[in-house]
mmCIF file of C-alpha atoms and ligand atoms in Angstrom:
data_model
loop_
_atom_site.group_PDB
_atom_site.id
_atom_site.type_symbol
_atom_site.label_atom_id
_atom_site.label_comp_id
_atom_site.label_asym_id
_atom_site.label_seq_id
_atom_site.Cartn_x
_atom_site.Cartn_y
_atom_site.Cartn_z
ATOM 1 C CA UNK A 1 17.622 -4.576 7.563
ATOM 2 C CA UNK A 2 14.259 -5.022 9.223
ATOM 3 C CA UNK A 3 13.347 -2.924 12.221
ATOM 4 C CA UNK A 4 10.236 -4.204 14.018
ATOM 5 C CA UNK A 5 8.107 -1.816 16.090
ATOM 6 C CA UNK A 6 5.342 -3.377 18.200
ATOM 7 C CA UNK A 7 2.698 -1.130 19.683
ATOM 8 C CA UNK A 8 -0.009 -1.749 22.264
ATOM 9 C CA UNK A 9 -3.103 -0.235 20.777
ATOM 10 C CA UNK A 10 -4.748 1.284 17.743
ATOM 11 C CA UNK A 11 -3.919 4.836 18.771
ATOM 12 C CA UNK A 12 -0.199 4.087 19.095
ATOM 13 C CA UNK A 13 -0.308 2.224 15.791
ATOM 14 C CA UNK A 14 -1.773 5.199 13.969
ATOM 15 C CA UNK A 15 0.449 7.746 15.725
ATOM 16 C CA UNK A 16 3.600 5.762 15.014
ATOM 17 C CA UNK A 17 2.751 5.201 11.346
ATOM 18 C CA UNK A 18 1.717 8.804 10.799
ATOM 19 C CA UNK A 19 4.781 10.001 12.756
ATOM 20 C CA UNK A 20 7.158 8.214 10.375
ATOM 21 C CA UNK A 21 5.476 9.792 7.344
ATOM 22 C CA UNK A 22 5.267 13.239 8.963
ATOM 23 C CA UNK A 23 8.980 13.246 9.930
ATOM 24 C CA UNK A 24 9.891 12.458 6.342
ATOM 25 C CA UNK A 25 7.748 15.323 5.036
ATOM 26 C CA UNK A 26 9.223 17.711 7.612
ATOM 27 C CA UNK A 27 12.780 16.918 6.568
ATOM 28 C CA UNK A 28 11.927 16.592 2.873
ATOM 29 C CA UNK A 29 8.798 18.539 1.837
ATOM 30 C CA UNK A 30 9.112 17.294 -1.745
ATOM 31 C CA UNK A 31 9.074 13.663 -0.649
ATOM 32 C CA UNK A 32 7.749 10.996 -2.997
ATOM 33 C CA UNK A 33 5.360 8.734 -1.119
ATOM 34 C CA UNK A 34 4.325 5.250 -2.152
ATOM 35 C CA UNK A 35 0.836 4.720 -0.757
ATOM 36 C CA UNK A 36 -1.259 1.673 0.047
ATOM 37 C CA UNK A 37 -4.946 0.895 0.398
ATOM 38 C CA UNK A 38 -6.689 -1.769 2.484
ATOM 39 C CA UNK A 39 -8.099 -1.350 5.984
ATOM 40 C CA UNK A 40 -4.711 -1.323 7.775
ATOM 41 C CA UNK A 41 -3.513 2.188 6.823
ATOM 42 C CA UNK A 42 -6.904 3.927 7.216
ATOM 43 C CA UNK A 43 -6.251 5.051 10.817
ATOM 44 C CA UNK A 44 -2.738 6.159 9.910
ATOM 45 C CA UNK A 45 -4.208 8.337 7.158
ATOM 46 C CA UNK A 46 -6.734 9.672 9.682
ATOM 47 C CA UNK A 47 -3.898 10.673 12.014
ATOM 48 C CA UNK A 48 -2.022 12.315 9.119
ATOM 49 C CA UNK A 49 -5.127 14.400 8.376
ATOM 50 C CA UNK A 50 -5.135 15.506 12.043
ATOM 51 C CA UNK A 51 -1.447 16.427 11.851
ATOM 52 C CA UNK A 52 -2.137 18.429 8.700
ATOM 53 C CA UNK A 53 -5.076 20.261 10.336
ATOM 54 C CA UNK A 54 -2.870 21.059 13.344
ATOM 55 C CA UNK A 55 -0.280 22.576 10.995
ATOM 56 C CA UNK A 56 2.341 19.951 11.863
ATOM 57 C CA UNK A 57 2.705 18.652 8.335
ATOM 58 C CA UNK A 58 2.093 19.798 4.770
ATOM 59 C CA UNK A 59 1.813 17.760 1.578
ATOM 60 C CA UNK A 60 1.825 20.773 -0.727
ATOM 61 C CA UNK A 61 5.086 19.831 -2.429
ATOM 62 C CA UNK A 62 4.824 16.080 -2.008
ATOM 63 C CA UNK A 63 3.769 13.574 -4.629
ATOM 64 C CA UNK A 64 2.382 10.087 -4.309
ATOM 65 C CA UNK A 65 2.212 6.824 -6.233
ATOM 66 C CA UNK A 66 -0.221 4.123 -5.183
ATOM 67 C CA UNK A 67 0.620 0.460 -5.242
ATOM 68 C CA UNK A 68 -2.313 -0.898 -7.155
ATOM 69 C CA UNK A 69 -5.787 -0.538 -8.614
ATOM 70 C CA UNK A 70 -8.590 -2.893 -9.591
ATOM 71 C CA UNK A 71 -9.228 -3.356 -13.291
ATOM 72 C CA UNK A 72 -12.752 -2.690 -14.505
ATOM 73 C CA UNK A 73 -14.127 -0.356 -11.838
ATOM 74 C CA UNK A 74 -14.857 3.206 -12.880
ATOM 75 C CA UNK A 75 -12.498 5.651 -11.089
ATOM 76 C CA UNK A 76 -15.406 7.053 -9.074
ATOM 77 C CA UNK A 77 -16.657 3.612 -7.973
ATOM 78 C CA UNK A 78 -16.694 3.685 -4.150
ATOM 79 C CA UNK A 79 -14.338 0.690 -4.013
ATOM 80 C CA UNK A 80 -11.831 1.850 -6.611
ATOM 81 C CA UNK A 81 -8.511 2.574 -4.953
ATOM 82 C CA UNK A 82 -8.484 6.056 -6.522
ATOM 83 C CA UNK A 83 -11.757 6.820 -4.767
ATOM 84 C CA UNK A 84 -10.485 5.232 -1.538
ATOM 85 C CA UNK A 85 -7.410 7.477 -1.531
ATOM 86 C CA UNK A 86 -9.441 10.600 -2.298
ATOM 87 C CA UNK A 87 -11.923 9.770 0.488
ATOM 88 C CA UNK A 88 -9.492 8.607 3.155
ATOM 89 C CA UNK A 89 -6.660 11.074 2.587
ATOM 90 C CA UNK A 90 -6.268 13.308 -0.453
ATOM 91 C CA UNK A 91 -9.524 15.276 -0.108
ATOM 92 C CA UNK A 92 -8.620 16.231 3.469
ATOM 93 C CA UNK A 93 -5.027 17.428 3.064
ATOM 94 C CA UNK A 94 -3.191 19.979 0.921
ATOM 95 C CA UNK A 95 -1.635 17.545 -1.553
ATOM 96 C CA UNK A 96 -2.268 18.646 -5.147
ATOM 97 C CA UNK A 97 -4.499 16.042 -6.746
ATOM 98 C CA UNK A 98 -2.446 16.223 -9.936
ATOM 99 C CA UNK A 99 0.572 15.061 -7.926
ATOM 100 C CA UNK A 100 -1.235 11.911 -6.777
ATOM 101 C CA UNK A 101 -0.969 8.852 -8.983
ATOM 102 C CA UNK A 102 -2.942 5.605 -9.027
ATOM 103 C CA UNK A 103 -2.750 3.107 -11.919
ATOM 104 C CA UNK A 104 -5.698 3.606 -14.220
ATOM 105 C CA UNK A 105 -7.875 0.583 -13.771
ATOM 106 C CA UNK A 106 -10.575 1.610 -16.193
ATOM 107 C CA UNK A 107 -8.360 2.176 -19.243
ATOM 108 C CA UNK A 108 -9.522 0.623 -22.522
ATOM 109 C CA UNK A 109 -6.135 -1.098 -22.786
ATOM 110 C CA UNK A 110 -5.038 -2.305 -19.307
ATOM 111 C CA UNK A 111 -1.671 -3.591 -20.612
ATOM 112 C CA UNK A 112 -0.876 -0.104 -21.833
ATOM 113 C CA UNK A 113 -2.092 1.348 -18.516
ATOM 114 C CA UNK A 114 0.380 -0.904 -16.655
ATOM 115 C CA UNK A 115 3.204 0.066 -19.060
ATOM 116 C CA UNK A 116 2.287 3.746 -18.651
ATOM 117 C CA UNK A 117 2.411 3.416 -14.852
ATOM 118 C CA UNK A 118 5.813 1.782 -15.135
ATOM 119 C CA UNK A 119 7.076 4.711 -17.208
ATOM 120 C CA UNK A 120 5.556 7.198 -14.792
ATOM 121 C CA UNK A 121 7.386 5.553 -11.877
ATOM 122 C CA UNK A 122 10.665 5.483 -13.769
ATOM 123 C CA UNK A 123 10.386 9.181 -14.529
ATOM 124 C CA UNK A 124 9.466 9.969 -10.926
ATOM 125 C CA UNK A 125 12.745 8.626 -9.568
ATOM 126 C CA UNK A 126 13.088 6.800 -6.280
ATOM 127 C CA UNK A 127 10.147 6.631 -3.895
ATOM 128 C CA UNK A 128 11.282 7.909 -0.487
ATOM 129 C CA UNK A 129 8.868 5.874 1.622
ATOM 130 C CA UNK A 130 6.699 3.009 0.428
ATOM 131 C CA UNK A 131 3.768 2.025 2.644
ATOM 132 C CA UNK A 132 2.603 -1.583 2.524
ATOM 133 C CA UNK A 133 -0.183 -3.637 4.024
ATOM 134 C CA UNK A 134 0.052 -7.414 4.030
ATOM 135 C CA UNK A 135 -2.363 -9.887 2.482
ATOM 136 C CA UNK A 136 -3.191 -13.085 4.396
ATOM 137 C CA UNK A 137 -1.403 -15.029 1.678
ATOM 138 C CA UNK A 138 1.717 -12.847 1.872
ATOM 139 C CA UNK A 139 0.829 -10.535 -0.986
ATOM 140 C CA UNK A 140 2.151 -6.998 -1.068
ATOM 141 C CA UNK A 141 0.372 -4.624 -3.408
ATOM 142 C CA UNK A 142 -1.398 -7.261 -5.456
ATOM 143 C CA UNK A 143 1.692 -9.403 -6.014
ATOM 144 C CA UNK A 144 0.103 -12.770 -5.306
ATOM 145 C CA UNK A 145 2.036 -15.946 -4.385
ATOM 146 C CA UNK A 146 3.181 -17.591 -7.592
ATOM 147 C CA UNK A 147 6.042 -19.597 -9.134
ATOM 148 C CA UNK A 148 7.493 -16.376 -10.397
ATOM 149 C CA UNK A 149 7.122 -12.707 -9.556
ATOM 150 C CA UNK A 150 7.438 -9.696 -11.826
ATOM 151 C CA UNK A 151 9.570 -6.635 -11.200
ATOM 152 C CA UNK A 152 7.750 -3.737 -12.888
ATOM 153 C CA UNK A 153 4.060 -2.790 -12.733
ATOM 154 C CA UNK A 154 1.913 -5.429 -14.410
ATOM 155 C CA UNK A 155 -1.535 -6.967 -14.572
ATOM 156 C CA UNK A 156 -2.386 -9.709 -12.085
ATOM 157 C CA UNK A 157 -5.187 -12.200 -11.735
ATOM 158 C CA UNK A 158 -6.407 -11.929 -8.168
ATOM 159 C CA UNK A 159 -6.305 -15.023 -5.957
ATOM 160 C CA UNK A 160 -9.664 -16.424 -4.968
ATOM 161 C CA UNK A 161 -8.623 -15.844 -1.314
ATOM 162 C CA UNK A 162 -7.873 -12.216 -2.054
ATOM 163 C CA UNK A 163 -11.232 -11.736 -3.774
ATOM 164 C CA UNK A 164 -12.993 -13.337 -0.825
ATOM 165 C CA UNK A 165 -11.089 -11.188 1.687
ATOM 166 C CA UNK A 166 -12.030 -8.050 -0.237
ATOM 167 C CA UNK A 167 -15.639 -9.108 -0.864
ATOM 168 C CA UNK A 168 -16.568 -7.459 2.438
ATOM 169 C CA UNK A 169 -16.334 -4.116 0.674
ATOM 170 C CA UNK A 170 -18.652 -5.097 -2.198
ATOM 171 C CA UNK A 171 -22.311 -6.140 -2.357
ATOM 172 C CA UNK A 172 -21.334 -9.664 -3.372
ATOM 173 C CA UNK A 173 -18.249 -11.646 -4.390
ATOM 174 C CA UNK A 174 -19.384 -11.452 -8.020
ATOM 175 C CA UNK A 175 -18.769 -7.717 -7.958
ATOM 176 C CA UNK A 176 -15.143 -8.063 -6.823
ATOM 177 C CA UNK A 177 -12.872 -7.524 -9.840
ATOM 178 C CA UNK A 178 -10.848 -10.508 -11.041
ATOM 179 C CA UNK A 179 -7.819 -8.507 -12.174
ATOM 180 C CA UNK A 180 -5.737 -5.582 -11.005
ATOM 181 C CA UNK A 181 -2.724 -3.500 -11.969
ATOM 182 C CA UNK A 182 -0.020 -3.576 -9.334
ATOM 183 C CA UNK A 183 3.485 -2.250 -8.841
ATOM 184 C CA UNK A 184 5.806 -5.237 -9.155
ATOM 185 C CA UNK A 185 8.171 -6.517 -6.503
ATOM 186 C CA UNK A 186 10.973 -4.631 -8.249
ATOM 187 C CA UNK A 187 9.084 -1.338 -8.061
ATOM 188 C CA UNK A 188 8.418 -1.906 -4.352
ATOM 189 C CA UNK A 189 11.976 -2.899 -3.453
ATOM 190 C CA UNK A 190 13.333 0.129 -5.328
ATOM 191 C CA UNK A 191 11.975 2.467 -2.608
ATOM 192 C CA UNK A 192 14.504 4.071 -0.246
ATOM 193 C CA UNK A 193 12.533 3.017 2.809
ATOM 194 C CA UNK A 194 9.573 0.663 3.266
ATOM 195 C CA UNK A 195 6.961 0.755 6.024
ATOM 196 C CA UNK A 196 5.066 -2.545 6.293
ATOM 197 C CA UNK A 197 2.009 -2.423 8.544
ATOM 198 C CA UNK A 198 -0.079 -5.292 9.924
ATOM 199 C CA UNK A 199 -2.683 -5.598 12.651
ATOM 200 C CA UNK A 200 -4.647 -8.430 14.210
ATOM 201 C CA UNK A 201 -4.175 -12.076 15.212
ATOM 202 C CA UNK A 202 -5.145 -13.293 11.748
ATOM 203 C CA UNK A 203 -1.933 -11.732 10.357
ATOM 204 C CA UNK A 204 0.477 -13.243 12.952
ATOM 205 C CA UNK A 205 1.370 -16.358 10.911
ATOM 206 C CA UNK A 206 1.966 -14.543 7.663
ATOM 207 C CA UNK A 207 3.959 -11.778 9.388
ATOM 208 C CA UNK A 208 6.273 -14.465 10.809
ATOM 209 C CA UNK A 209 6.590 -16.198 7.442
ATOM 210 C CA UNK A 210 7.320 -12.932 5.681
ATOM 211 C CA UNK A 211 9.929 -11.695 8.150
ATOM 212 C CA UNK A 212 11.537 -14.907 9.396
ATOM 213 C CA UNK A 213 10.656 -17.572 6.833
ATOM 214 C CA UNK A 214 12.469 -18.487 3.628
ATOM 215 C CA UNK A 215 12.568 -15.917 0.836
ATOM 216 C CA UNK A 216 10.179 -17.401 -1.672
ATOM 217 C CA UNK A 217 7.873 -16.266 -4.453
ATOM 218 C CA UNK A 218 5.155 -18.210 -2.587
ATOM 219 C CA UNK A 219 5.293 -15.431 0.040
ATOM 220 C CA UNK A 220 5.985 -12.234 -1.922
ATOM 221 C CA UNK A 221 6.435 -10.180 1.280
ATOM 222 C CA UNK A 222 9.437 -12.378 2.192
ATOM 223 C CA UNK A 223 11.438 -10.404 -0.409
ATOM 224 C CA UNK A 224 11.361 -7.492 2.013
ATOM 225 C CA UNK A 225 14.109 -9.358 3.869
ATOM 226 C CA UNK A 226 16.438 -8.366 1.013
ATOM 227 C CA UNK A 227 15.769 -4.625 1.396
ATOM 228 C CA UNK A 228 18.228 -2.449 3.340
ATOM 229 C CA UNK A 229 15.677 -0.286 5.145
ATOM 230 C CA UNK A 230 12.347 -1.766 6.219
ATOM 231 C CA UNK A 231 10.310 -0.691 9.238
ATOM 232 C CA UNK A 232 7.565 -3.102 10.279
ATOM 233 C CA UNK A 233 4.766 -1.665 12.384
ATOM 234 C CA UNK A 234 2.728 -4.305 14.223
ATOM 235 C CA UNK A 235 0.202 -4.493 16.995
ATOM 236 C CA UNK A 236 0.832 -7.123 19.686
ATOM 237 C CA UNK A 237 -1.530 -9.635 18.043
ATOM 238 C CA UNK A 238 0.077 -9.450 14.598
ATOM 239 C CA UNK A 239 3.539 -9.458 16.154
ATOM 240 C CA UNK A 240 2.967 -12.487 18.406
ATOM 241 C CA UNK A 241 5.312 -14.788 16.455
ATOM 242 C CA UNK A 242 8.164 -12.397 15.654
HETATM 243 C C1 LIG B 301 -5.518 -5.673 -0.392
HETATM 244 C C2 LIG B 301 -4.528 -4.678 -1.039
HETATM 245 C C3 LIG B 301 -3.218 -4.693 -0.335
HETATM 246 C C4 LIG B 301 -3.485 -4.721 1.155
HETATM 247 C C5 LIG B 301 -4.010 -6.068 1.556
HETATM 248 C C6 LIG B 301 -4.381 -6.191 3.023
HETATM 249 O O1 LIG B 301 -6.043 -6.592 -1.260
HETATM 250 N N1 LIG B 301 -4.311 -4.764 -2.442
HETATM 251 O O2 LIG B 301 -2.463 -3.551 -0.736
HETATM 252 O O3 LIG B 301 -2.294 -4.499 1.844
HETATM 253 O O4 LIG B 301 -5.055 -6.457 0.708
HETATM 254 O O5 LIG B 301 -5.553 -5.523 3.322
HETATM 255 P P1 LIG B 301 -6.021 -5.143 4.772
HETATM 256 O O6 LIG B 301 -5.152 -4.018 5.213
HETATM 257 O O7 LIG B 301 -7.450 -4.712 4.603
HETATM 258 O O8 LIG B 301 -5.861 -6.360 5.619
#
């Protein structure tokens, strides 16, 4: 079941996204959150920080599992997803850092790091709410279009398009990692509820393909159509074709 919410501006986008997460935490303080990086959720995280500072929401008993992490960047590299999460959210709220989890992208043995993350997720139980952004090629996490998709966390080779899209955060394209560890499609679909977020006219086509097109490994986000509880938060531009 896909429930589409279209909002009119950035403020509504952030308030709506943060509102969904805050309501969960209010009804279930020990909620397990699946978190996402990318530019789309940044404002939502900003709004969550505000709600925390206003005393509306607490993360003290919550835990979190991030979707993905680049391989080969030190954890404190400004563009590592661990650093991103610390900067954009964790350092500003009362979540206990030891309850936040991001795959370890700088492990000596990345295959083992992916297997360890898989085990960690299995032991955690079901994620209550999984946040997702959407890549221009239909990727979720770093599950890139391919002839086949994998269920559990695994290592991926990043698409050239993905590296180019993310090059804006690095000094040059050469610095963008070529590989990442990502939750698999199975890990994502295992969540109780999923919140997919997309903004901007450049996402309109892929949003339509993901939500209304055929379910195909060439558009990994199309598998969300098989999940019983998906909320899709869009601005008018991204939602133009759905
Ligand atoms: C990145 C991330 C995804 C993210 C997507 C879209 O590469 N791995 O998790 O959802 O690309 O990013 P943005 O929100 O910046 O458009």
